[in-house]
PDB file of C-alpha atoms and ligand atoms in Angstrom:
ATOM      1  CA  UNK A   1       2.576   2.799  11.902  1.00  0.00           C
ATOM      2  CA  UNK A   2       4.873   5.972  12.375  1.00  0.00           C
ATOM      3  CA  UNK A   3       4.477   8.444   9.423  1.00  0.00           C
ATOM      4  CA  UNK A   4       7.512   8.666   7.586  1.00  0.00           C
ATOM      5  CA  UNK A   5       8.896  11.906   7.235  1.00  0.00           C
ATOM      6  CA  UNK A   6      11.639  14.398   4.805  1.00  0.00           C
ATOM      7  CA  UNK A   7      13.245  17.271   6.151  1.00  0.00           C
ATOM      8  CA  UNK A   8      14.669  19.435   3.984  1.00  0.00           C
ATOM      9  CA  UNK A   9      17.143  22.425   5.024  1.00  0.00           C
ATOM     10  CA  UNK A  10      19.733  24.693   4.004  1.00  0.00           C
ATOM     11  CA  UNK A  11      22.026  26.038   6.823  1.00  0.00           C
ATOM     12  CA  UNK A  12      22.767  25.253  10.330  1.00  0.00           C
ATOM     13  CA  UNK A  13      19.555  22.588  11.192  1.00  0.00           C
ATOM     14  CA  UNK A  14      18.319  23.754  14.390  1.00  0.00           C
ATOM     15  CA  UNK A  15      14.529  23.125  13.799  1.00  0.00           C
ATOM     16  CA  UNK A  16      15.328  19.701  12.173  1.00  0.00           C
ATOM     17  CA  UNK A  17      17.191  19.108  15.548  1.00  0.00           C
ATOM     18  CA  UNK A  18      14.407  19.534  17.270  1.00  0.00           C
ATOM     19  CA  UNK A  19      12.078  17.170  14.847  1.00  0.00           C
ATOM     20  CA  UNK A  20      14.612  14.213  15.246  1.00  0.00           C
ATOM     21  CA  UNK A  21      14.638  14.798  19.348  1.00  0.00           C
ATOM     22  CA  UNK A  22      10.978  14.626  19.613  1.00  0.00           C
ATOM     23  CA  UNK A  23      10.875  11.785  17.050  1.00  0.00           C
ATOM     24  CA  UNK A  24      13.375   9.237  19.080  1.00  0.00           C
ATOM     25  CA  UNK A  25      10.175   9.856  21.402  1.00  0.00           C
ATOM     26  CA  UNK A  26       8.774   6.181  21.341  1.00  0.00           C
ATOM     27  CA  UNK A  27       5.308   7.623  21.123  1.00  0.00           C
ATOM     28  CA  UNK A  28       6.035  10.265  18.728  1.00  0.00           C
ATOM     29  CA  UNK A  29       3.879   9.521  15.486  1.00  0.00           C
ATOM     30  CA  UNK A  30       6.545   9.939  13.172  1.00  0.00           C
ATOM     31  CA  UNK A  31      10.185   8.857  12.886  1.00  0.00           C
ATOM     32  CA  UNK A  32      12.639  10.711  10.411  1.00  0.00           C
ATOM     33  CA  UNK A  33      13.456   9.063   6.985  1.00  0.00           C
ATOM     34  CA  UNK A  34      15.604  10.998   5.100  1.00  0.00           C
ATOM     35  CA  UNK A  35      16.712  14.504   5.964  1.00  0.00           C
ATOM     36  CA  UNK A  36      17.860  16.612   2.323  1.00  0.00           C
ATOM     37  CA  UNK A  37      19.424  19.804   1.314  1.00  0.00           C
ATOM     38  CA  UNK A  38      20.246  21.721  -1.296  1.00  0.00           C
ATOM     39  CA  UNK A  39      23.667  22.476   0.061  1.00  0.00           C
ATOM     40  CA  UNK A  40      25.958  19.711   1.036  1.00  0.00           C
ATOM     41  CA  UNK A  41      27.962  21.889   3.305  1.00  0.00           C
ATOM     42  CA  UNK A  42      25.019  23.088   5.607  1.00  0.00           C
ATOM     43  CA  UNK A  43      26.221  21.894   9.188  1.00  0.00           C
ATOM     44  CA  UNK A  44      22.770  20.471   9.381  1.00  0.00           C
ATOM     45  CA  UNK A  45      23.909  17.432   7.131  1.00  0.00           C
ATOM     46  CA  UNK A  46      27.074  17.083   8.728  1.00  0.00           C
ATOM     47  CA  UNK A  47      25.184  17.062  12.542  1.00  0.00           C
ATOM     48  CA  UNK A  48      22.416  14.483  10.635  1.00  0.00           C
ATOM     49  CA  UNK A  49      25.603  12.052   9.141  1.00  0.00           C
ATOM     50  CA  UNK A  50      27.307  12.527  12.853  1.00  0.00           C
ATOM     51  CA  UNK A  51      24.007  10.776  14.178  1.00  0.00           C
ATOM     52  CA  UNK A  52      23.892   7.830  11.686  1.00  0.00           C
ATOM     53  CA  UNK A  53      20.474   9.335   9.715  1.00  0.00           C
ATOM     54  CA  UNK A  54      19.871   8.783   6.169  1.00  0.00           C
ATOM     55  CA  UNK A  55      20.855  12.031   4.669  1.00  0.00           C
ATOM     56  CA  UNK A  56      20.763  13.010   0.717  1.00  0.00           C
ATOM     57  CA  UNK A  57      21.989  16.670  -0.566  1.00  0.00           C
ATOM     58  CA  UNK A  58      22.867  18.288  -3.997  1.00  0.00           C
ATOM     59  CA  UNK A  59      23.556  21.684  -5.186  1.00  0.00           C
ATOM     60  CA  UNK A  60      21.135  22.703  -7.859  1.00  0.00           C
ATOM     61  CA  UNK A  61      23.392  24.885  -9.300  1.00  0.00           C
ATOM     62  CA  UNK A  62      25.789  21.844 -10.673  1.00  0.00           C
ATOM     63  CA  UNK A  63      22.675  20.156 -12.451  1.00  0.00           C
ATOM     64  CA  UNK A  64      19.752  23.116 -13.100  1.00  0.00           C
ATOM     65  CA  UNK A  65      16.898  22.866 -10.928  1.00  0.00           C
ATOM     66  CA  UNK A  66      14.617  20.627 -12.713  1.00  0.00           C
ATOM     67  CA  UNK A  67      17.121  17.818 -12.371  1.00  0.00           C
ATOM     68  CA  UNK A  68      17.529  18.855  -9.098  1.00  0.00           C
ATOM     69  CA  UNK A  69      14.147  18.517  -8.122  1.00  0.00           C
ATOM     70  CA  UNK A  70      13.713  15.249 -10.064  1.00  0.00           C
ATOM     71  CA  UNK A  71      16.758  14.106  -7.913  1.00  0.00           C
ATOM     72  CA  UNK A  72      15.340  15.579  -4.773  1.00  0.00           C
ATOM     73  CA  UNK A  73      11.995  13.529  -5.341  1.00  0.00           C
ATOM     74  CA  UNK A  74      13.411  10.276  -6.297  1.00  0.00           C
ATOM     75  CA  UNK A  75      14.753  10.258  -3.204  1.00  0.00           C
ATOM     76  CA  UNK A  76      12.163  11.021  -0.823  1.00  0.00           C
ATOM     77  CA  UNK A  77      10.169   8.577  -2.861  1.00  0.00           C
ATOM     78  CA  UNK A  78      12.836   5.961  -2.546  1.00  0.00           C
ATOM     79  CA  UNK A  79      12.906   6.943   1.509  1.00  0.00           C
ATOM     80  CA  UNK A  80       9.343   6.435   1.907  1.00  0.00           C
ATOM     81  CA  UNK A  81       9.008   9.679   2.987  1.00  0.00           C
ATOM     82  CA  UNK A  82       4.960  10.327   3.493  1.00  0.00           C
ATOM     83  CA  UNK A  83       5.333  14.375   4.375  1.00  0.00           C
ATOM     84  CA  UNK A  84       8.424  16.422   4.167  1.00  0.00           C
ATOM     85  CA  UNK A  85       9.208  19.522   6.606  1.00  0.00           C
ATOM     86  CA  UNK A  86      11.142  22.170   5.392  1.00  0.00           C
ATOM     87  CA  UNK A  87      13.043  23.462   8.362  1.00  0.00           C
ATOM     88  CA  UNK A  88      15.040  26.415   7.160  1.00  0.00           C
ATOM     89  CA  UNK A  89      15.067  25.584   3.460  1.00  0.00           C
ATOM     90  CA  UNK A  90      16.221  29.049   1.447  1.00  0.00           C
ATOM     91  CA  UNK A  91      14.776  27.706  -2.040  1.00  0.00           C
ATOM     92  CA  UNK A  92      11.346  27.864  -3.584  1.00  0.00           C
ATOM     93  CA  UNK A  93      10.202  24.565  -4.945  1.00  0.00           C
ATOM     94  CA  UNK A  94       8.666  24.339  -8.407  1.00  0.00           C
ATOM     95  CA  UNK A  95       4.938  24.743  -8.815  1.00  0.00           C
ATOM     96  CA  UNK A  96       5.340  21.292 -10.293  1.00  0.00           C
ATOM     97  CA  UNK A  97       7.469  19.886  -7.455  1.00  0.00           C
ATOM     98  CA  UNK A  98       4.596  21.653  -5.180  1.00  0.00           C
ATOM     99  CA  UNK A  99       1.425  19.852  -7.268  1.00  0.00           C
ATOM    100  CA  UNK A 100       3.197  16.419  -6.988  1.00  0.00           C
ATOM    101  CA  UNK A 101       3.347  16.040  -2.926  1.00  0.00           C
ATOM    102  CA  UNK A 102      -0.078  18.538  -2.660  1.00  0.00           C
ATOM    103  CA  UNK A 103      -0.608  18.777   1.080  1.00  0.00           C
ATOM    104  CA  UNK A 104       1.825  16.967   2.577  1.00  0.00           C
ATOM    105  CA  UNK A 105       4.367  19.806   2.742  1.00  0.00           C
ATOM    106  CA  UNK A 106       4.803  21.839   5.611  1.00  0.00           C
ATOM    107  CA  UNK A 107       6.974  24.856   6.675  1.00  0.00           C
ATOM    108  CA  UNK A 108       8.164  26.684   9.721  1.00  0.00           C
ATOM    109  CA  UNK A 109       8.097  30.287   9.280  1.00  0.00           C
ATOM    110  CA  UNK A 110       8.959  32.888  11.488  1.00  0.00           C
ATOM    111  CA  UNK A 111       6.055  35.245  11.835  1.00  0.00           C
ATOM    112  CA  UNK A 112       3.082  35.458  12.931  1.00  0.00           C
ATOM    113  CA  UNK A 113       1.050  34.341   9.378  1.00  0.00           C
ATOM    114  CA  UNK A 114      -0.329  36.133   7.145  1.00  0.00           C
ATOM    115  CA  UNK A 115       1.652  39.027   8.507  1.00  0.00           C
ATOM    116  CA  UNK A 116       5.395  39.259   7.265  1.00  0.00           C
ATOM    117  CA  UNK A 117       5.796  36.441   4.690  1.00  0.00           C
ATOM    118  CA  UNK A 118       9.275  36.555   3.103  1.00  0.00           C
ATOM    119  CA  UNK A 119      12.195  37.501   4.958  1.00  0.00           C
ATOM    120  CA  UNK A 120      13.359  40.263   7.602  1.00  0.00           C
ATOM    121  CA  UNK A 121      10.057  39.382   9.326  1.00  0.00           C
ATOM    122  CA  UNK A 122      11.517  40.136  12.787  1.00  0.00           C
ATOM    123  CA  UNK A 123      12.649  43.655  12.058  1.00  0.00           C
ATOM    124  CA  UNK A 124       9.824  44.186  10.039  1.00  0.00           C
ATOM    125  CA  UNK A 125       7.378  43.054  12.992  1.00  0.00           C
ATOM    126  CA  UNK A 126       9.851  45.396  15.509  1.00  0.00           C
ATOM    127  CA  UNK A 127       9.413  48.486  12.843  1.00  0.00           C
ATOM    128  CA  UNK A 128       5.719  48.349  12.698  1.00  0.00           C
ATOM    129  CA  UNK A 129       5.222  48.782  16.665  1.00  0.00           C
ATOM    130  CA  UNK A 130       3.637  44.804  16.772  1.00  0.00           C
ATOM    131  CA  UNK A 131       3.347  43.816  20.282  1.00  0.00           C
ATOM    132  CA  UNK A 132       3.841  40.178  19.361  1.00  0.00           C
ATOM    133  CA  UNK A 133       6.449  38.662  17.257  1.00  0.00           C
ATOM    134  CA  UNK A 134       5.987  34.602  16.942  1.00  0.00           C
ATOM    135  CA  UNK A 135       6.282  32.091  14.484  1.00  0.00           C
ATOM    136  CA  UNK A 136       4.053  29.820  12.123  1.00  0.00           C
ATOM    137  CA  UNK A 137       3.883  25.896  11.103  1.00  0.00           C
ATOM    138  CA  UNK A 138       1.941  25.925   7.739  1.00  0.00           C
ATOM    139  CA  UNK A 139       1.007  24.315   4.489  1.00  0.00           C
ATOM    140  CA  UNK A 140       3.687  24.996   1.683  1.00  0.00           C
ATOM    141  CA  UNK A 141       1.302  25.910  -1.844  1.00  0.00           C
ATOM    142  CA  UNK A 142       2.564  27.508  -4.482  1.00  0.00           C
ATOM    143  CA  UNK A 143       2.333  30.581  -3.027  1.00  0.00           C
ATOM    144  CA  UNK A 144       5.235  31.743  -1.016  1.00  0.00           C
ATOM    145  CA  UNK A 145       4.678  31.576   3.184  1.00  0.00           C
ATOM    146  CA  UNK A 146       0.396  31.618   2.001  1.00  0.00           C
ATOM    147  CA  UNK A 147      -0.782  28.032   2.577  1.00  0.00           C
ATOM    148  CA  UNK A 148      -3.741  27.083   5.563  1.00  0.00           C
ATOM    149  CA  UNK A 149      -1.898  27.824   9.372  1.00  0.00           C
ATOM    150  CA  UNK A 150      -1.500  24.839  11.442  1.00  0.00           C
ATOM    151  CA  UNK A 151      -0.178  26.201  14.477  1.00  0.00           C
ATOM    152  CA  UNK A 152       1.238  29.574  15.796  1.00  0.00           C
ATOM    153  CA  UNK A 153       3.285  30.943  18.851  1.00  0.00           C
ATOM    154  CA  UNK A 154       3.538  34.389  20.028  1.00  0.00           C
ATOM    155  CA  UNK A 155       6.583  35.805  20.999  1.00  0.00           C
ATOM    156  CA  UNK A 156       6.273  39.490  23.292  1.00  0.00           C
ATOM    157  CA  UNK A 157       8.232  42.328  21.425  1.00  0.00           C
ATOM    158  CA  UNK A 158       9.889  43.894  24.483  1.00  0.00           C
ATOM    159  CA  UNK A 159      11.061  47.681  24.574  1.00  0.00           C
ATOM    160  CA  UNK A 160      14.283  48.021  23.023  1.00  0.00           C
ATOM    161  CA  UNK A 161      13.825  44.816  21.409  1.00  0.00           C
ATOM    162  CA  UNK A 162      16.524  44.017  18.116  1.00  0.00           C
ATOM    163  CA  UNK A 163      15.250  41.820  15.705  1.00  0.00           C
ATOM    164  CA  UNK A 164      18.948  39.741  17.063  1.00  0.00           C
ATOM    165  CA  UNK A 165      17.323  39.387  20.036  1.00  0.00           C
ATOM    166  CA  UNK A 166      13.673  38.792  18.995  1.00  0.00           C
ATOM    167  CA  UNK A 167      14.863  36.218  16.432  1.00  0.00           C
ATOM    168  CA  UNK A 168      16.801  34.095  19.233  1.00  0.00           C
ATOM    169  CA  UNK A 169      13.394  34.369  21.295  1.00  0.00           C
ATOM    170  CA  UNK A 170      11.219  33.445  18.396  1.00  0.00           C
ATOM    171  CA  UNK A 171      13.533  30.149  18.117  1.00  0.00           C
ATOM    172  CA  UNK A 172      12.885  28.781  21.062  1.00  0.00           C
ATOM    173  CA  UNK A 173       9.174  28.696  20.454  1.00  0.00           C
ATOM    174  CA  UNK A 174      10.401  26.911  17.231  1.00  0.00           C
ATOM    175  CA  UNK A 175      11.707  24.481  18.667  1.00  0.00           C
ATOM    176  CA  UNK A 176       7.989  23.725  20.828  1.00  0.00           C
ATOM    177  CA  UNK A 177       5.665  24.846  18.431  1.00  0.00           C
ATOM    178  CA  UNK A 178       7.189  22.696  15.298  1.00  0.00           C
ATOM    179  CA  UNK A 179       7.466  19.192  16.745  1.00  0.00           C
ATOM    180  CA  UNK A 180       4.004  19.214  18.223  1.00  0.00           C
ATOM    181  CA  UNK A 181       2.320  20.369  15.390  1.00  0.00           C
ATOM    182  CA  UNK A 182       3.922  18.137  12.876  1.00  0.00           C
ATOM    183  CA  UNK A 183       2.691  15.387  15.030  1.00  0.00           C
ATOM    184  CA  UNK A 184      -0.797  16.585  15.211  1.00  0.00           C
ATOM    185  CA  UNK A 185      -0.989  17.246  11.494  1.00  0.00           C
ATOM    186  CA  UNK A 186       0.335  12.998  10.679  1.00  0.00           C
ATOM    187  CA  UNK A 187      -2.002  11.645  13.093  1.00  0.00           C
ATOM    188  CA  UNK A 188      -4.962  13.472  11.663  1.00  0.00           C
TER     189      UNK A 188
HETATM  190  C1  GRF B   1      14.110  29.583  11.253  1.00  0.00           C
HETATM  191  O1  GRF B   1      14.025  30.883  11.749  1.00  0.00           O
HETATM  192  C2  GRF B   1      12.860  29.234  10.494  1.00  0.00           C
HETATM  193  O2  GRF B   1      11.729  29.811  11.025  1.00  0.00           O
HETATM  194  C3  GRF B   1      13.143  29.804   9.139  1.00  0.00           C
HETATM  195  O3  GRF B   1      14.512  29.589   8.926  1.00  0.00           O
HETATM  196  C4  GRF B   1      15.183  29.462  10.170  1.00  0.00           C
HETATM  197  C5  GRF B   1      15.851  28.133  10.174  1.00  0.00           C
HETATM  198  O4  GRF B   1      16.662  27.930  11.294  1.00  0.00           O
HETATM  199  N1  GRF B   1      12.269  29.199   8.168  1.00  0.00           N
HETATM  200  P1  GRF B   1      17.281  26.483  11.569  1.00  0.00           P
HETATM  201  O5  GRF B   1      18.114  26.116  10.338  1.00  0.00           O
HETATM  202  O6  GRF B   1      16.155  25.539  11.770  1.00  0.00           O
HETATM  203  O7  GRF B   1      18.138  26.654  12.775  1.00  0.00           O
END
């Protein structure tokens, strides 16, 4: 049985493209169930409709976030959805929304974890002299970028490097590093 799997995002979807591709894999050990945002406009819902996938989205600011989240949960539940990915997802969850699905949350962040949690990593990598930029899959707690590291790539800073440029280069390695370790982490 394929794990059944949420994504949630906010803006443009390109990591969420990348979970959908690998899942149309007939191998792949999860399929997509529902993908969900918090802002009906991001072009990631609009690409998600244009393929014919389930898609749910609500802006918390119309509702408060507790009925938000409430809303947001029903309908993972009501999916099936087993673990949800945030792929570019700009919003903390609740502590309570965190407790309820306990481990079987996972984000793509990109740094190389623990360094750089929050935003600006790139520049922030660039202004500290790293040699290595990359990117992290982890386990969402209540604690912001801090739960256990699944997987990481590393990404060379190169002389001259912008964080523009880094950024785009870090992507790529998205792309890679997220599908295959959201598969490893459902078939464990
Ligand atoms: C990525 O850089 C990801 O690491 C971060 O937000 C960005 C989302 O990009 N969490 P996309 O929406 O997946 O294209």
């Amino acid at each position: 049985m394929k794990q059944r799997v949420g994504i949630l995002l906010s803006g443009r979807g390109s990591n969420m493209m990348a979970l959908v591709e690998a899942a149309r894999d007939p191998n792949a050990p999860y399929g997509v169930a529902l993908i969900a945002s918090d802002k009906p406009d991001a072009a990631g819902i609009a690409w998600a409709q244009a393929q014919g996938l389930a898609t749910w989205a609500l802006a918390p600011k119309n509702v408060g976030k507790p009925a938000y989240e409430a809303a947001l949960d029903s309908a993972l539940r009501e999916a099936q959805v087993e673990t949800i990915a945030l792929a570019g997802y700009m919003r903390l969850l609740s502590d309570d929304f965190v407790a309820r699905w306990r481990g079987r949350i996972v984000n793509i962040h990109p740094s190389l974890l623990p360094k750089y949690k929050g935003l600006d990593t790139h520049a922030r990598a660039i202004a500290a002299g790293d040699a290595h930029g990359g990117c992290s899959v982890h386990i969402v707690t209540e604690e912001l970028d801090g739960g256990d590291v699944l997987g990481q790539a590393e990404v060379p800073i190169l002389p001259g490097d912008t964080p523009e440029a880094l950024a785009a280069r870090v992507l790529e390695q998205e792309h890679r590093l997220y599908p295959r370790t959201l598969a490893e982490f459902v078939s464990r």
